[in-house]
Amino acid sequence: MGLLNNLRARLDPVKGKVSDLAQQHGDKIQHGLDRAARAVDQRTRGKYSDRIRTGADKAKDAMDRLAHKNDPAPGAGGTTPPTGPPPAS
């Protein structure tokens, strides 16, 4: 068993707990990310505002994925493409 497989085996039980915590405290986490981004932006005097905003948005998206907020509801249908030929333009 490789190092990566060993690490995955040890972290699998923790996945659910992290997801639950992200769901319960998502608003607090996002508020903290906003505050951190604002503080860094003030320290750099706006020089890196675009990069800071992009980084904060990516962190929020990652947190949403952890909390499974973007998962479709069970039985809501998947994103399977239609089986017919593409429409002619």
Short mmCIF file of N, CA and C in Angstrom, two decimals, residues 16-85:
data_model
loop_
_atom_site.label_atom_id
_atom_site.label_comp_id
_atom_site.label_asym_id
_atom_site.label_seq_id
_atom_site.Cartn_x
_atom_site.Cartn_y
_atom_site.Cartn_z
N GLY A 16 -16.57 12.82 6.86
CA GLY A 16 -17.94 13.12 7.25
C GLY A 16 -18.00 14.17 8.34
N LYS A 17 -17.11 14.08 9.30
CA LYS A 17 -17.09 15.03 10.41
C LYS A 17 -16.77 16.44 9.91
N VAL A 18 -15.80 16.54 9.01
CA VAL A 18 -15.42 17.84 8.46
C VAL A 18 -16.59 18.42 7.67
N SER A 19 -17.27 17.58 6.90
CA SER A 19 -18.42 18.03 6.12
C SER A 19 -19.53 18.53 7.04
N ASP A 20 -19.79 17.80 8.12
CA ASP A 20 -20.82 18.23 9.07
C ASP A 20 -20.47 19.57 9.71
N LEU A 21 -19.21 19.72 10.11
CA LEU A 21 -18.79 20.99 10.71
C LEU A 21 -18.90 22.14 9.72
N ALA A 22 -18.55 21.88 8.46
CA ALA A 22 -18.65 22.92 7.43
C ALA A 22 -20.10 23.32 7.21
N GLN A 23 -21.01 22.35 7.29
CA GLN A 23 -22.44 22.67 7.13
C GLN A 23 -22.95 23.48 8.31
N GLN A 24 -22.56 23.09 9.51
CA GLN A 24 -23.05 23.76 10.71
C GLN A 24 -22.50 25.17 10.86
N HIS A 25 -21.24 25.37 10.51
CA HIS A 25 -20.58 26.65 10.78
C HIS A 25 -20.18 27.38 9.51
N GLY A 26 -20.85 27.09 8.40
CA GLY A 26 -20.50 27.71 7.12
C GLY A 26 -20.55 29.21 7.13
N ASP A 27 -21.58 29.77 7.78
CA ASP A 27 -21.70 31.22 7.81
C ASP A 27 -20.56 31.86 8.60
N LYS A 28 -20.15 31.23 9.68
CA LYS A 28 -19.04 31.76 10.48
C LYS A 28 -17.73 31.66 9.72
N ILE A 29 -17.55 30.57 8.99
CA ILE A 29 -16.32 30.39 8.21
C ILE A 29 -16.24 31.45 7.11
N GLN A 30 -17.35 31.65 6.42
CA GLN A 30 -17.35 32.65 5.34
C GLN A 30 -17.14 34.06 5.89
N HIS A 31 -17.72 34.34 7.06
CA HIS A 31 -17.51 35.65 7.68
C HIS A 31 -16.04 35.83 8.03
N GLY A 32 -15.40 34.78 8.54
CA GLY A 32 -13.99 34.84 8.86
C GLY A 32 -13.12 35.04 7.63
N LEU A 33 -13.49 34.38 6.54
CA LEU A 33 -12.75 34.56 5.29
C LEU A 33 -12.88 36.00 4.80
N ASP A 34 -14.07 36.57 4.90
CA ASP A 34 -14.27 37.96 4.50
C ASP A 34 -13.43 38.91 5.35
N ARG A 35 -13.43 38.69 6.65
CA ARG A 35 -12.66 39.54 7.55
C ARG A 35 -11.16 39.43 7.27
N ALA A 36 -10.68 38.21 7.04
CA ALA A 36 -9.26 38.02 6.74
C ALA A 36 -8.89 38.71 5.43
N ALA A 37 -9.74 38.58 4.42
CA ALA A 37 -9.47 39.21 3.14
C ALA A 37 -9.45 40.73 3.28
N ARG A 38 -10.39 41.26 4.05
CA ARG A 38 -10.44 42.71 4.27
C ARG A 38 -9.18 43.19 5.00
N ALA A 39 -8.73 42.43 6.01
CA ALA A 39 -7.54 42.82 6.77
C ALA A 39 -6.29 42.81 5.89
N VAL A 40 -6.16 41.77 5.07
CA VAL A 40 -5.00 41.69 4.18
C VAL A 40 -5.04 42.81 3.15
N ASP A 41 -6.23 43.11 2.66
CA ASP A 41 -6.38 44.18 1.67
C ASP A 41 -5.99 45.52 2.28
N GLN A 42 -6.35 45.74 3.53
CA GLN A 42 -5.98 46.99 4.19
C GLN A 42 -4.48 47.07 4.42
N ARG A 43 -3.87 45.94 4.79
CA ARG A 43 -2.42 45.93 5.05
C ARG A 43 -1.63 46.19 3.77
N THR A 44 -2.14 45.71 2.65
CA THR A 44 -1.44 45.91 1.38
C THR A 44 -1.91 47.19 0.68
N ARG A 45 -2.79 47.93 1.35
CA ARG A 45 -3.32 49.20 0.84
C ARG A 45 -3.95 49.07 -0.54
N GLY A 46 -4.67 47.96 -0.74
CA GLY A 46 -5.42 47.77 -1.98
C GLY A 46 -4.60 47.37 -3.18
N LYS A 47 -3.31 47.15 -2.99
CA LYS A 47 -2.44 46.83 -4.12
C LYS A 47 -2.81 45.50 -4.77
N TYR A 48 -3.26 44.55 -3.98
CA TYR A 48 -3.57 43.20 -4.48
C TYR A 48 -5.05 42.85 -4.31
N SER A 49 -5.92 43.83 -4.39
CA SER A 49 -7.34 43.62 -4.13
C SER A 49 -7.96 42.53 -4.99
N ASP A 50 -7.65 42.54 -6.28
CA ASP A 50 -8.23 41.55 -7.19
C ASP A 50 -7.78 40.14 -6.81
N ARG A 51 -6.52 39.98 -6.51
CA ARG A 51 -6.00 38.66 -6.14
C ARG A 51 -6.55 38.19 -4.80
N ILE A 52 -6.69 39.11 -3.87
CA ILE A 52 -7.23 38.76 -2.56
C ILE A 52 -8.69 38.34 -2.70
N ARG A 53 -9.46 39.08 -3.49
CA ARG A 53 -10.87 38.75 -3.70
C ARG A 53 -11.00 37.39 -4.38
N THR A 54 -10.15 37.13 -5.37
CA THR A 54 -10.17 35.85 -6.07
C THR A 54 -9.85 34.71 -5.12
N GLY A 55 -8.84 34.89 -4.29
CA GLY A 55 -8.46 33.86 -3.33
C GLY A 55 -9.55 33.60 -2.31
N ALA A 56 -10.19 34.65 -1.83
CA ALA A 56 -11.27 34.49 -0.87
C ALA A 56 -12.45 33.77 -1.51
N ASP A 57 -12.76 34.10 -2.76
CA ASP A 57 -13.86 33.44 -3.46
C ASP A 57 -13.57 31.96 -3.66
N LYS A 58 -12.34 31.63 -4.00
CA LYS A 58 -11.96 30.23 -4.17
C LYS A 58 -12.05 29.47 -2.85
N ALA A 59 -11.65 30.12 -1.77
CA ALA A 59 -11.73 29.49 -0.45
C ALA A 59 -13.19 29.25 -0.07
N LYS A 60 -14.07 30.19 -0.39
CA LYS A 60 -15.49 30.02 -0.10
C LYS A 60 -16.08 28.89 -0.93
N ASP A 61 -15.69 28.80 -2.20
CA ASP A 61 -16.17 27.72 -3.05
C ASP A 61 -15.71 26.36 -2.52
N ALA A 62 -14.46 26.30 -2.07
CA ALA A 62 -13.95 25.05 -1.51
C ALA A 62 -14.71 24.68 -0.25
N MET A 63 -15.05 25.65 0.57
CA MET A 63 -15.82 25.39 1.78
C MET A 63 -17.22 24.90 1.42
N ASP A 64 -17.82 25.48 0.40
CA ASP A 64 -19.14 25.02 -0.04
C ASP A 64 -19.08 23.58 -0.55
N ARG A 65 -18.02 23.24 -1.26
CA ARG A 65 -17.86 21.86 -1.72
C ARG A 65 -17.70 20.92 -0.54
N LEU A 66 -16.97 21.35 0.46
CA LEU A 66 -16.80 20.53 1.67
C LEU A 66 -18.15 20.30 2.35
N ALA A 67 -18.97 21.32 2.36
CA ALA A 67 -20.27 21.22 3.01
C ALA A 67 -21.31 20.57 2.11
N HIS A 68 -20.94 20.24 0.89
CA HIS A 68 -21.84 19.60 -0.09
C HIS A 68 -23.07 20.47 -0.36
N LYS A 69 -22.90 21.77 -0.38
CA LYS A 69 -24.03 22.65 -0.63
C LYS A 69 -24.47 22.63 -2.09
N ASN A 70 -23.58 22.27 -2.99
CA ASN A 70 -23.90 22.30 -4.42
C ASN A 70 -24.39 20.96 -4.93
N ASP A 71 -24.52 19.95 -4.06
CA ASP A 71 -25.01 18.65 -4.50
C ASP A 71 -26.49 18.72 -4.83
N PRO A 72 -26.92 18.09 -5.91
CA PRO A 72 -28.35 18.06 -6.20
C PRO A 72 -29.05 17.16 -5.20
N ALA A 73 -30.31 17.43 -4.98
CA ALA A 73 -31.09 16.62 -4.05
C ALA A 73 -31.25 15.21 -4.61
N PRO A 74 -31.35 14.19 -3.75
CA PRO A 74 -31.53 12.83 -4.26
C PRO A 74 -32.81 12.72 -5.08
N GLY A 75 -32.70 12.10 -6.22
CA GLY A 75 -33.86 11.93 -7.08
C GLY A 75 -34.19 13.15 -7.93
N ALA A 76 -33.35 14.18 -7.86
CA ALA A 76 -33.62 15.41 -8.61
C ALA A 76 -33.12 15.30 -10.04
N GLY A 77 -32.50 14.21 -10.38
CA GLY A 77 -31.99 14.05 -11.74
C GLY A 77 -30.55 14.51 -11.82
N GLY A 78 -29.82 13.86 -12.66
CA GLY A 78 -28.40 14.18 -12.80
C GLY A 78 -28.16 15.17 -13.90
N THR A 79 -26.93 15.29 -14.27
CA THR A 79 -26.55 16.19 -15.35
C THR A 79 -26.17 15.39 -16.58
N THR A 80 -26.88 14.30 -16.83
CA THR A 80 -26.60 13.46 -17.98
C THR A 80 -27.03 14.17 -19.25
N PRO A 81 -26.16 14.25 -20.25
CA PRO A 81 -26.54 14.93 -21.49
C PRO A 81 -27.57 14.12 -22.26
N PRO A 82 -28.34 14.76 -23.12
CA PRO A 82 -29.33 14.03 -23.92
C PRO A 82 -28.65 13.05 -24.86
N THR A 83 -29.36 12.00 -25.24
CA THR A 83 -28.76 10.96 -26.07
C THR A 83 -28.91 11.19 -27.57
N GLY A 84 -29.59 12.23 -27.97
CA GLY A 84 -29.79 12.50 -29.39
C GLY A 84 -28.60 13.24 -30.00
N PRO A 85 -28.61 13.39 -31.32
CA PRO A 85 -27.55 14.12 -31.98
C PRO A 85 -27.63 15.61 -31.61
#
